[in-house]
Amino acid sequence: MRRLADVRRFVLPLALLASVAAGCAGPNGSAPFGPPPGSQLSNAAAPSFTVYTAGQTPGFPPGAAPEDIVPGKGGTMWFTDPGTAAIGRISANGTFTEFRQGLASGAQPYTLVAAPNGDLWFSDYRGVAIGRITPAGKIVEYESTQQPSGDSAAGIVIGSDGKPWFITFGPVPLLGHLTSQGKISLVRLPIDLSPDGTLASDASGNLWFIVTDKHQKADLMERTAQGVLVKRPMHMFHQELPCCPHRAPKRLVIGADGNPWFTTMDYGHRVSAATYLGTVAAGKVVLTKISHRGLSNVAYPSGIVASSAGMWLVGSDPLDPNGALWRTDAQGNQTPYDVPYNPIAVTVDRNGNPWFTAAWSGRPSQIVEAIVP
């Protein structure tokens, strides 16, 4: 699991941490910024939590390390578990079941996405491989016969054609998709681009992902349904953070407005350690600083999910076993909440409640449902 852990953790001098805690000022107009966040709901009631703990919750085995989580049909929740090499299901009544049969030897299930027919697709970080699991738990994996050494499947989405697409993390930048013949077809991206493993697909069939170039400059990329690459500068550079906030599997999503939305934990400005919520407006990247007002601990926003009411974000504290949950409504109002867990990935269930995976070194992993008043 070392490779998977390396994808979501970084190291840098702790001076950056102090600058975030002190509320560093933003850059000098080097990027097109959106308006300041709307009114802060500082008096909002704290969330309540339902917590499932590995080794304590029946069916949730010791050693489980849930990574990504998504809702399935019938009120189920599904998660990837690279810790025990399994795909897990939580039934509507809270019963846990893990499925392993059909996974390849050494499998590292990573990112998960639900298809319209109820199947779920996952990326397998052990190589250029993906898998499908049915609602009944039957797993089939597909692996590229031409996979480059060192590349791993990371973000995965369902394209407008109903087929899974994925992006790799590694030395050779690749997009892949499953053909109607059940084979993986690979598309090489420009060699001077380094995708960060995130991927989103919009309703028009366009794929969105974030890259850095040879100068470490970050760009939001759009690959149109016709295969044309469009670059949108983020006016940010790749950065490494104090060890070790969780790096969520999904840091880029399509919002209810049809536009890509993303967090920027991996990226920063030369003069600021602030974190931002990014999107596209009038064809350009727009960044809005994420509020930490009212939080009692430092947390780095990473995981993001879109809902009909806005966005949910989660972030972890690199030094303590806690973190934060943010709600951003359609008007841009941000509400940060302290959470006594160290979140990784976030999703929302059919009732609009956020769920997140969580982990802290030396403690059992958790899956948490938050009820926010």
mmCIF file of C-alpha atoms in Angstrom:
data_model
loop_
_atom_site.group_PDB
_atom_site.id
_atom_site.type_symbol
_atom_site.label_atom_id
_atom_site.label_comp_id
_atom_site.label_asym_id
_atom_site.label_seq_id
_atom_site.Cartn_x
_atom_site.Cartn_y
_atom_site.Cartn_z
ATOM 1 C CA MET A 1 0.000 0.000 0.000
ATOM 2 C CA ARG A 2 2.981 2.320 0.015
ATOM 3 C CA ARG A 3 2.344 3.528 -3.548
ATOM 4 C CA LEU A 4 -1.275 4.394 -2.810
ATOM 5 C CA ALA A 5 -0.330 6.248 0.356
ATOM 6 C CA ASP A 6 2.225 8.248 -1.613
ATOM 7 C CA VAL A 7 -0.537 9.518 -3.924
ATOM 8 C CA ARG A 8 -2.370 11.300 -1.141
ATOM 9 C CA ARG A 9 0.410 12.468 1.221
ATOM 10 C CA PHE A 10 3.177 15.071 0.948
ATOM 11 C CA VAL A 11 6.048 16.525 2.950
ATOM 12 C CA LEU A 12 7.259 20.140 3.186
ATOM 13 C CA PRO A 13 8.688 22.361 5.959
ATOM 14 C CA LEU A 14 6.177 23.207 8.671
ATOM 15 C CA ALA A 15 6.540 26.926 7.972
ATOM 16 C CA LEU A 16 3.723 26.506 5.449
ATOM 17 C CA LEU A 17 1.470 25.174 8.179
ATOM 18 C CA ALA A 18 2.088 28.236 10.303
ATOM 19 C CA SER A 19 1.283 30.536 7.403
ATOM 20 C CA VAL A 20 -2.057 28.819 6.811
ATOM 21 C CA ALA A 21 -2.943 28.966 10.488
ATOM 22 C CA ALA A 22 -2.126 32.664 10.507
ATOM 23 C CA GLY A 23 -4.454 33.296 7.569
ATOM 24 C CA CYS A 24 -2.014 34.226 4.810
ATOM 25 C CA ALA A 25 -3.133 36.969 2.420
ATOM 26 C CA GLY A 26 -3.963 36.022 -1.168
ATOM 27 C CA PRO A 27 -1.840 36.762 -4.238
ATOM 28 C CA ASN A 28 -1.656 40.070 -6.027
ATOM 29 C CA GLY A 29 -4.267 39.477 -8.684
ATOM 30 C CA SER A 30 -2.233 36.823 -10.451
ATOM 31 C CA ALA A 31 -5.384 34.824 -11.133
ATOM 32 C CA PRO A 32 -9.006 35.750 -11.908
ATOM 33 C CA PHE A 33 -10.555 35.507 -8.453
ATOM 34 C CA GLY A 34 -14.236 35.244 -7.740
ATOM 35 C CA PRO A 35 -15.992 37.388 -5.157
ATOM 36 C CA PRO A 36 -15.275 36.758 -1.487
ATOM 37 C CA PRO A 37 -17.329 33.949 0.047
ATOM 38 C CA GLY A 38 -20.821 34.950 1.129
ATOM 39 C CA SER A 39 -22.003 35.332 4.694
ATOM 40 C CA GLN A 40 -20.472 32.823 7.089
ATOM 41 C CA LEU A 41 -23.063 30.843 9.027
ATOM 42 C CA SER A 42 -20.980 31.053 12.191
ATOM 43 C CA ASN A 43 -23.895 30.151 14.462
ATOM 44 C CA ALA A 44 -24.847 27.020 12.540
ATOM 45 C CA ALA A 45 -25.425 24.001 14.739
ATOM 46 C CA ALA A 46 -22.692 21.390 14.801
ATOM 47 C CA PRO A 47 -23.239 18.202 12.789
ATOM 48 C CA SER A 48 -24.046 14.894 14.433
ATOM 49 C CA PHE A 49 -22.283 11.746 13.271
ATOM 50 C CA THR A 50 -22.962 8.057 12.753
ATOM 51 C CA VAL A 51 -19.599 6.301 12.807
ATOM 52 C CA TYR A 52 -18.619 2.869 11.477
ATOM 53 C CA THR A 53 -15.223 1.637 12.654
ATOM 54 C CA ALA A 54 -13.040 -1.090 11.153
ATOM 55 C CA GLY A 55 -12.743 -4.065 13.476
ATOM 56 C CA GLN A 56 -15.666 -2.870 15.619
ATOM 57 C CA THR A 57 -18.606 -2.609 13.235
ATOM 58 C CA PRO A 58 -19.821 -6.109 12.208
ATOM 59 C CA GLY A 59 -18.736 -6.939 8.660
ATOM 60 C CA PHE A 60 -16.169 -4.111 8.613
ATOM 61 C CA PRO A 61 -12.944 -6.078 9.099
ATOM 62 C CA PRO A 62 -9.850 -5.098 11.073
ATOM 63 C CA GLY A 63 -7.255 -3.770 8.685
ATOM 64 C CA ALA A 64 -9.868 -2.211 6.405
ATOM 65 C CA ALA A 65 -8.731 1.127 4.965
ATOM 66 C CA PRO A 66 -11.646 2.672 3.027
ATOM 67 C CA GLU A 67 -10.553 5.176 0.420
ATOM 68 C CA ASP A 68 -13.331 6.356 -1.915
ATOM 69 C CA ILE A 69 -17.083 6.201 -1.241
ATOM 70 C CA VAL A 70 -20.181 6.661 -3.445
ATOM 71 C CA PRO A 71 -23.919 5.997 -3.166
ATOM 72 C CA GLY A 72 -25.463 3.058 -5.000
ATOM 73 C CA LYS A 73 -29.035 2.097 -5.735
ATOM 74 C CA GLY A 74 -31.543 1.267 -3.020
ATOM 75 C CA GLY A 75 -29.949 3.467 -0.380
ATOM 76 C CA THR A 76 -26.664 1.541 -0.395
ATOM 77 C CA MET A 77 -23.225 3.089 0.027
ATOM 78 C CA TRP A 78 -20.167 1.549 -1.637
ATOM 79 C CA PHE A 79 -16.472 2.034 -0.892
ATOM 80 C CA THR A 80 -13.044 0.928 -2.071
ATOM 81 C CA ASP A 81 -10.911 -0.805 0.533
ATOM 82 C CA PRO A 82 -7.266 -1.172 -0.522
ATOM 83 C CA GLY A 83 -6.418 -2.209 3.035
ATOM 84 C CA THR A 84 -8.045 -5.627 2.683
ATOM 85 C CA ALA A 85 -8.232 -5.514 -1.135
ATOM 86 C CA ALA A 86 -12.020 -5.413 -1.345
ATOM 87 C CA ILE A 87 -15.030 -3.444 -2.516
ATOM 88 C CA GLY A 88 -17.404 -2.783 0.356
ATOM 89 C CA ARG A 89 -21.154 -2.232 0.524
ATOM 90 C CA ILE A 90 -23.216 -0.684 3.302
ATOM 91 C CA SER A 91 -26.883 -1.594 3.028
ATOM 92 C CA ALA A 92 -29.663 0.862 3.794
ATOM 93 C CA ASN A 93 -29.934 -0.657 7.294
ATOM 94 C CA GLY A 94 -26.208 -0.268 7.978
ATOM 95 C CA THR A 95 -25.072 -3.848 7.285
ATOM 96 C CA PHE A 96 -21.504 -4.144 5.972
ATOM 97 C CA THR A 97 -20.420 -6.645 3.317
ATOM 98 C CA GLU A 98 -17.031 -6.809 1.598
ATOM 99 C CA PHE A 99 -16.452 -8.476 -1.781
ATOM 100 C CA ARG A 100 -13.076 -9.860 -2.856
ATOM 101 C CA GLN A 101 -13.703 -12.677 -5.332
ATOM 102 C CA GLY A 102 -12.783 -11.504 -8.828
ATOM 103 C CA LEU A 103 -10.138 -9.008 -7.735
ATOM 104 C CA ALA A 104 -6.693 -9.586 -9.205
ATOM 105 C CA SER A 105 -3.780 -10.599 -7.023
ATOM 106 C CA GLY A 106 -2.293 -7.510 -5.400
ATOM 107 C CA ALA A 107 -5.350 -5.385 -6.233
ATOM 108 C CA GLN A 108 -5.488 -1.851 -4.814
ATOM 109 C CA PRO A 109 -9.047 -0.576 -5.422
ATOM 110 C CA TYR A 110 -8.871 3.214 -5.432
ATOM 111 C CA THR A 111 -11.515 5.459 -7.029
ATOM 112 C CA LEU A 112 -15.144 4.400 -7.442
ATOM 113 C CA VAL A 113 -17.998 5.604 -9.669
ATOM 114 C CA ALA A 114 -21.609 4.438 -10.044
ATOM 115 C CA ALA A 115 -23.056 3.711 -13.493
ATOM 116 C CA PRO A 116 -26.722 4.386 -14.360
ATOM 117 C CA ASN A 117 -27.529 0.643 -14.515
ATOM 118 C CA GLY A 118 -26.493 0.122 -10.882
ATOM 119 C CA ASP A 119 -23.062 -1.335 -11.569
ATOM 120 C CA LEU A 120 -20.037 0.372 -10.063
ATOM 121 C CA TRP A 121 -16.634 0.816 -11.680
ATOM 122 C CA PHE A 122 -13.359 1.227 -9.839
ATOM 123 C CA SER A 123 -9.747 1.949 -10.709
ATOM 124 C CA ASP A 124 -7.105 -0.521 -9.545
ATOM 125 C CA TYR A 125 -3.979 1.354 -8.551
ATOM 126 C CA ARG A 126 -1.752 -1.720 -8.903
ATOM 127 C CA GLY A 127 -1.398 -0.901 -12.616
ATOM 128 C CA VAL A 128 -3.352 0.223 -15.676
ATOM 129 C CA ALA A 129 -6.445 -1.716 -14.633
ATOM 130 C CA ILE A 130 -10.083 -1.097 -13.802
ATOM 131 C CA GLY A 131 -12.922 -3.245 -12.520
ATOM 132 C CA ARG A 132 -16.694 -3.546 -12.421
ATOM 133 C CA ILE A 133 -18.824 -4.755 -9.523
ATOM 134 C CA THR A 134 -22.536 -5.520 -9.820
ATOM 135 C CA PRO A 135 -25.053 -4.656 -7.084
ATOM 136 C CA ALA A 136 -24.902 -8.342 -6.106
ATOM 137 C CA GLY A 137 -21.128 -8.138 -5.615
ATOM 138 C CA LYS A 138 -19.800 -9.894 -8.734
ATOM 139 C CA ILE A 139 -16.412 -8.439 -9.714
ATOM 140 C CA VAL A 140 -14.694 -8.502 -13.120
ATOM 141 C CA GLU A 141 -11.363 -6.774 -13.760
ATOM 142 C CA TYR A 142 -9.891 -5.477 -17.026
ATOM 143 C CA GLU A 143 -6.188 -4.794 -17.518
ATOM 144 C CA SER A 144 -4.301 -3.125 -20.330
ATOM 145 C CA THR A 145 -2.003 -5.417 -22.280
ATOM 146 C CA GLN A 146 0.170 -2.420 -23.187
ATOM 147 C CA GLN A 147 0.551 -0.752 -19.827
ATOM 148 C CA PRO A 148 3.654 1.384 -19.335
ATOM 149 C CA SER A 149 5.872 0.552 -16.396
ATOM 150 C CA GLY A 150 5.087 2.599 -13.313
ATOM 151 C CA ASP A 151 1.652 3.884 -14.375
ATOM 152 C CA SER A 152 -1.415 3.333 -12.201
ATOM 153 C CA ALA A 153 -5.105 3.869 -12.895
ATOM 154 C CA ALA A 154 -6.383 6.720 -10.719
ATOM 155 C CA GLY A 155 -9.529 8.785 -11.444
ATOM 156 C CA ILE A 156 -12.418 6.985 -13.133
ATOM 157 C CA VAL A 157 -15.698 8.302 -14.582
ATOM 158 C CA ILE A 158 -18.609 7.139 -16.715
ATOM 159 C CA GLY A 159 -18.432 8.872 -20.086
ATOM 160 C CA SER A 160 -21.361 10.103 -22.155
ATOM 161 C CA ASP A 161 -21.166 6.803 -24.068
ATOM 162 C CA GLY A 162 -21.890 4.892 -20.851
ATOM 163 C CA LYS A 163 -18.383 3.410 -20.815
ATOM 164 C CA PRO A 164 -15.785 3.950 -18.092
ATOM 165 C CA TRP A 165 -12.894 6.326 -18.740
ATOM 166 C CA PHE A 166 -9.892 6.659 -16.468
ATOM 167 C CA ILE A 167 -6.670 8.610 -16.126
ATOM 168 C CA THR A 168 -3.317 7.322 -14.943
ATOM 169 C CA PHE A 169 -0.857 8.601 -12.393
ATOM 170 C CA GLY A 170 2.772 7.944 -13.317
ATOM 171 C CA PRO A 171 5.566 8.699 -15.764
ATOM 172 C CA VAL A 172 3.478 8.304 -18.950
ATOM 173 C CA PRO A 173 0.355 10.535 -19.094
ATOM 174 C CA LEU A 174 -2.583 8.408 -20.264
ATOM 175 C CA LEU A 175 -6.325 8.416 -20.649
ATOM 176 C CA GLY A 176 -7.975 5.029 -21.023
ATOM 177 C CA HIS A 177 -11.429 3.706 -21.779
ATOM 178 C CA LEU A 178 -13.115 0.349 -22.067
ATOM 179 C CA THR A 179 -14.233 -0.543 -25.580
ATOM 180 C CA SER A 180 -17.449 -2.351 -26.483
ATOM 181 C CA GLN A 181 -15.283 -5.473 -26.937
ATOM 182 C CA GLY A 182 -14.209 -5.334 -23.294
ATOM 183 C CA LYS A 183 -10.647 -4.185 -24.056
ATOM 184 C CA ILE A 184 -8.810 -1.200 -22.623
ATOM 185 C CA SER A 185 -7.838 1.406 -25.210
ATOM 186 C CA LEU A 186 -5.215 3.994 -24.226
ATOM 187 C CA VAL A 187 -4.804 7.597 -25.387
ATOM 188 C CA ARG A 188 -1.397 9.161 -24.783
ATOM 189 C CA LEU A 189 -1.408 12.741 -23.561
ATOM 190 C CA PRO A 190 1.439 15.184 -24.288
ATOM 191 C CA ILE A 191 4.526 13.842 -22.551
ATOM 192 C CA ASP A 192 5.342 17.192 -20.899
ATOM 193 C CA LEU A 193 2.063 17.093 -18.938
ATOM 194 C CA SER A 194 1.773 15.355 -15.574
ATOM 195 C CA PRO A 195 -1.862 14.598 -14.589
ATOM 196 C CA ASP A 196 -2.526 14.545 -10.863
ATOM 197 C CA GLY A 197 -4.936 11.602 -11.128
ATOM 198 C CA THR A 198 -8.199 13.531 -10.948
ATOM 199 C CA LEU A 199 -10.843 13.125 -13.671
ATOM 200 C CA ALA A 200 -14.398 14.349 -14.284
ATOM 201 C CA SER A 201 -16.843 13.918 -17.181
ATOM 202 C CA ASP A 202 -19.542 16.446 -18.051
ATOM 203 C CA ALA A 203 -22.896 15.925 -19.757
ATOM 204 C CA SER A 204 -21.466 16.878 -23.174
ATOM 205 C CA GLY A 205 -18.901 14.094 -23.112
ATOM 206 C CA ASN A 206 -15.950 16.333 -22.267
ATOM 207 C CA LEU A 207 -13.290 15.033 -19.878
ATOM 208 C CA TRP A 208 -11.690 17.375 -17.335
ATOM 209 C CA PHE A 209 -8.429 16.875 -15.467
ATOM 210 C CA ILE A 210 -5.616 18.867 -13.862
ATOM 211 C CA VAL A 211 -1.983 18.727 -14.945
ATOM 212 C CA THR A 212 1.329 20.378 -14.241
ATOM 213 C CA ASP A 213 3.805 21.185 -16.992
ATOM 214 C CA LYS A 214 7.597 20.925 -16.990
ATOM 215 C CA HIS A 215 7.763 24.258 -15.125
ATOM 216 C CA GLN A 216 5.372 22.950 -12.434
ATOM 217 C CA LYS A 217 2.639 25.353 -13.585
ATOM 218 C CA ALA A 218 -0.874 23.983 -13.093
ATOM 219 C CA ASP A 219 -3.518 23.912 -15.825
ATOM 220 C CA LEU A 220 -7.101 22.734 -15.954
ATOM 221 C CA MET A 221 -7.434 20.611 -19.090
ATOM 222 C CA GLU A 222 -10.552 19.841 -21.091
ATOM 223 C CA ARG A 223 -10.560 17.013 -23.609
ATOM 224 C CA THR A 224 -13.597 17.582 -25.789
ATOM 225 C CA ALA A 225 -15.811 14.786 -27.061
ATOM 226 C CA GLN A 226 -13.969 15.221 -30.386
ATOM 227 C CA GLY A 227 -10.599 14.593 -28.715
ATOM 228 C CA VAL A 228 -9.347 18.203 -28.759
ATOM 229 C CA LEU A 229 -7.313 19.363 -25.743
ATOM 230 C CA VAL A 230 -8.113 22.812 -24.325
ATOM 231 C CA LYS A 231 -5.826 24.307 -21.667
ATOM 232 C CA ARG A 232 -7.020 26.788 -19.031
ATOM 233 C CA PRO A 233 -4.230 28.235 -16.856
ATOM 234 C CA MET A 234 -4.855 28.067 -13.114
ATOM 235 C CA HIS A 235 -2.084 30.602 -12.368
ATOM 236 C CA MET A 236 -0.866 28.236 -9.672
ATOM 237 C CA PHE A 237 2.140 25.980 -9.164
ATOM 238 C CA HIS A 238 2.448 22.477 -7.802
ATOM 239 C CA GLN A 239 3.157 22.579 -4.085
ATOM 240 C CA GLU A 240 3.880 20.073 -1.383
ATOM 241 C CA LEU A 241 2.242 20.406 1.999
ATOM 242 C CA PRO A 242 3.290 19.717 5.579
ATOM 243 C CA CYS A 243 3.178 16.006 6.287
ATOM 244 C CA CYS A 244 0.548 14.629 5.974
ATOM 245 C CA PRO A 245 -2.977 15.775 5.090
ATOM 246 C CA HIS A 246 -5.020 13.219 3.177
ATOM 247 C CA ARG A 247 -5.185 13.661 -0.567
ATOM 248 C CA ALA A 248 -8.705 12.659 -1.619
ATOM 249 C CA PRO A 249 -9.287 10.400 -4.651
ATOM 250 C CA LYS A 250 -11.769 12.956 -6.014
ATOM 251 C CA ARG A 251 -10.593 16.551 -5.998
ATOM 252 C CA LEU A 252 -12.404 17.541 -9.221
ATOM 253 C CA VAL A 253 -16.131 17.122 -9.919
ATOM 254 C CA ILE A 254 -18.865 18.463 -12.193
ATOM 255 C CA GLY A 255 -21.256 20.743 -10.330
ATOM 256 C CA ALA A 256 -25.008 21.083 -10.667
ATOM 257 C CA ASP A 257 -24.318 24.014 -13.018
ATOM 258 C CA GLY A 258 -22.473 21.681 -15.414
ATOM 259 C CA ASN A 259 -19.079 23.268 -14.755
ATOM 260 C CA PRO A 260 -15.983 21.621 -13.262
ATOM 261 C CA TRP A 261 -15.246 22.430 -9.604
ATOM 262 C CA PHE A 262 -12.045 21.535 -7.809
ATOM 263 C CA THR A 263 -9.971 21.980 -4.668
ATOM 264 C CA THR A 264 -6.369 23.186 -4.784
ATOM 265 C CA MET A 265 -4.550 21.445 -1.943
ATOM 266 C CA ASP A 266 -1.933 20.274 -4.456
ATOM 267 C CA TYR A 267 -1.384 23.780 -5.839
ATOM 268 C CA GLY A 268 -0.503 27.218 -4.529
ATOM 269 C CA HIS A 269 0.748 30.702 -5.316
ATOM 270 C CA ARG A 270 4.301 31.760 -4.660
ATOM 271 C CA VAL A 271 3.150 34.238 -2.027
ATOM 272 C CA SER A 272 0.324 32.340 -0.343
ATOM 273 C CA ALA A 273 -0.409 29.022 1.328
ATOM 274 C CA ALA A 274 -4.169 29.625 1.118
ATOM 275 C CA THR A 275 -6.475 27.018 -0.409
ATOM 276 C CA TYR A 276 -9.151 27.716 -2.986
ATOM 277 C CA LEU A 277 -12.297 26.388 -4.554
ATOM 278 C CA GLY A 278 -11.944 26.636 -8.310
ATOM 279 C CA THR A 279 -14.366 26.549 -11.232
ATOM 280 C CA VAL A 280 -14.711 27.820 -14.797
ATOM 281 C CA ALA A 281 -16.661 30.956 -15.746
ATOM 282 C CA ALA A 282 -16.635 32.629 -19.160
ATOM 283 C CA GLY A 283 -14.029 30.110 -20.257
ATOM 284 C CA LYS A 284 -11.506 30.986 -17.530
ATOM 285 C CA VAL A 285 -10.540 29.490 -14.190
ATOM 286 C CA VAL A 286 -11.995 31.404 -11.254
ATOM 287 C CA LEU A 287 -10.723 30.863 -7.705
ATOM 288 C CA THR A 288 -12.406 31.651 -4.395
ATOM 289 C CA LYS A 289 -10.524 31.375 -1.117
ATOM 290 C CA ILE A 290 -11.888 28.687 1.195
ATOM 291 C CA SER A 291 -12.853 30.025 4.595
ATOM 292 C CA HIS A 292 -11.388 28.623 7.812
ATOM 293 C CA ARG A 293 -13.360 31.039 9.977
ATOM 294 C CA GLY A 294 -14.570 29.440 13.189
ATOM 295 C CA LEU A 295 -12.526 26.268 12.821
ATOM 296 C CA SER A 296 -10.526 25.277 15.877
ATOM 297 C CA ASN A 297 -7.930 23.283 13.942
ATOM 298 C CA VAL A 298 -5.955 23.509 10.707
ATOM 299 C CA ALA A 299 -7.464 21.435 7.881
ATOM 300 C CA TYR A 300 -6.564 21.214 4.200
ATOM 301 C CA PRO A 301 -9.630 20.966 1.915
ATOM 302 C CA SER A 302 -9.203 18.129 -0.570
ATOM 303 C CA GLY A 303 -12.245 15.904 -1.091
ATOM 304 C CA ILE A 304 -15.175 17.452 -2.941
ATOM 305 C CA VAL A 305 -18.635 16.330 -4.037
ATOM 306 C CA ALA A 306 -21.404 18.210 -5.810
ATOM 307 C CA SER A 307 -25.039 18.108 -4.751
ATOM 308 C CA SER A 308 -28.158 19.883 -5.950
ATOM 309 C CA ALA A 309 -27.761 22.335 -3.059
ATOM 310 C CA GLY A 310 -24.091 23.173 -3.649
ATOM 311 C CA MET A 311 -20.765 21.626 -2.699
ATOM 312 C CA TRP A 312 -19.421 19.642 0.221
ATOM 313 C CA LEU A 313 -15.691 19.599 0.945
ATOM 314 C CA VAL A 314 -13.616 17.739 3.506
ATOM 315 C CA GLY A 315 -10.063 18.174 4.701
ATOM 316 C CA SER A 316 -7.760 16.678 7.281
ATOM 317 C CA ASP A 317 -5.405 18.085 9.891
ATOM 318 C CA PRO A 318 -1.854 16.830 9.250
ATOM 319 C CA LEU A 319 -0.877 16.932 12.924
ATOM 320 C CA ASP A 320 -3.962 15.794 14.843
ATOM 321 C CA PRO A 321 -6.766 13.234 14.313
ATOM 322 C CA ASN A 322 -9.380 15.771 13.296
ATOM 323 C CA GLY A 323 -10.367 17.840 10.289
ATOM 324 C CA ALA A 324 -13.141 19.895 8.749
ATOM 325 C CA LEU A 325 -16.281 19.723 6.640
ATOM 326 C CA TRP A 326 -17.362 22.651 4.472
ATOM 327 C CA ARG A 327 -20.781 23.353 2.971
ATOM 328 C CA THR A 328 -20.933 25.841 0.091
ATOM 329 C CA ASP A 329 -24.397 26.764 -1.132
ATOM 330 C CA ALA A 330 -25.455 27.855 -4.611
ATOM 331 C CA GLN A 331 -24.857 31.515 -3.675
ATOM 332 C CA GLY A 332 -21.272 30.837 -2.571
ATOM 333 C CA ASN A 333 -21.901 31.035 1.166
ATOM 334 C CA GLN A 334 -19.419 28.840 3.025
ATOM 335 C CA THR A 335 -20.064 27.115 6.330
ATOM 336 C CA PRO A 336 -17.055 25.356 7.887
ATOM 337 C CA TYR A 337 -17.540 22.689 10.578
ATOM 338 C CA ASP A 338 -15.005 21.062 12.856
ATOM 339 C CA VAL A 339 -15.096 17.259 12.703
ATOM 340 C CA PRO A 340 -13.351 14.943 15.203
ATOM 341 C CA TYR A 341 -12.117 12.675 12.385
ATOM 342 C CA ASN A 342 -9.425 12.840 9.699
ATOM 343 C CA PRO A 343 -11.433 12.809 6.425
ATOM 344 C CA ILE A 344 -10.247 11.452 3.078
ATOM 345 C CA ALA A 345 -13.074 11.223 0.496
ATOM 346 C CA VAL A 346 -16.603 12.654 0.643
ATOM 347 C CA THR A 347 -19.908 11.904 -1.071
ATOM 348 C CA VAL A 348 -23.605 12.538 -0.426
ATOM 349 C CA ASP A 349 -26.382 9.993 0.000
ATOM 350 C CA ARG A 350 -29.874 10.079 -1.514
ATOM 351 C CA ASN A 351 -31.032 12.311 1.364
ATOM 352 C CA GLY A 352 -28.286 14.854 0.739
ATOM 353 C CA ASN A 353 -26.272 13.903 3.835
ATOM 354 C CA PRO A 354 -22.479 13.873 3.459
ATOM 355 C CA TRP A 355 -20.515 10.678 4.134
ATOM 356 C CA PHE A 356 -16.740 10.522 4.331
ATOM 357 C CA THR A 357 -13.972 8.001 4.805
ATOM 358 C CA ALA A 358 -11.430 8.758 7.529
ATOM 359 C CA ALA A 359 -8.092 7.463 8.779
ATOM 360 C CA TRP A 360 -5.395 8.346 11.276
ATOM 361 C CA SER A 361 -2.117 6.512 11.750
ATOM 362 C CA GLY A 362 -2.290 3.866 14.465
ATOM 363 C CA ARG A 363 -6.092 3.971 14.735
ATOM 364 C CA PRO A 364 -8.775 1.926 12.977
ATOM 365 C CA SER A 365 -10.175 3.482 9.803
ATOM 366 C CA GLN A 366 -13.726 4.821 9.775
ATOM 367 C CA ILE A 367 -16.679 5.666 7.570
ATOM 368 C CA VAL A 368 -18.743 8.557 8.886
ATOM 369 C CA GLU A 369 -22.223 9.810 8.044
ATOM 370 C CA ALA A 370 -22.767 13.462 8.983
ATOM 371 C CA ILE A 371 -26.194 14.913 9.727
ATOM 372 C CA VAL A 372 -25.974 18.673 9.300
ATOM 373 C CA PRO A 373 -28.903 20.739 10.627
#
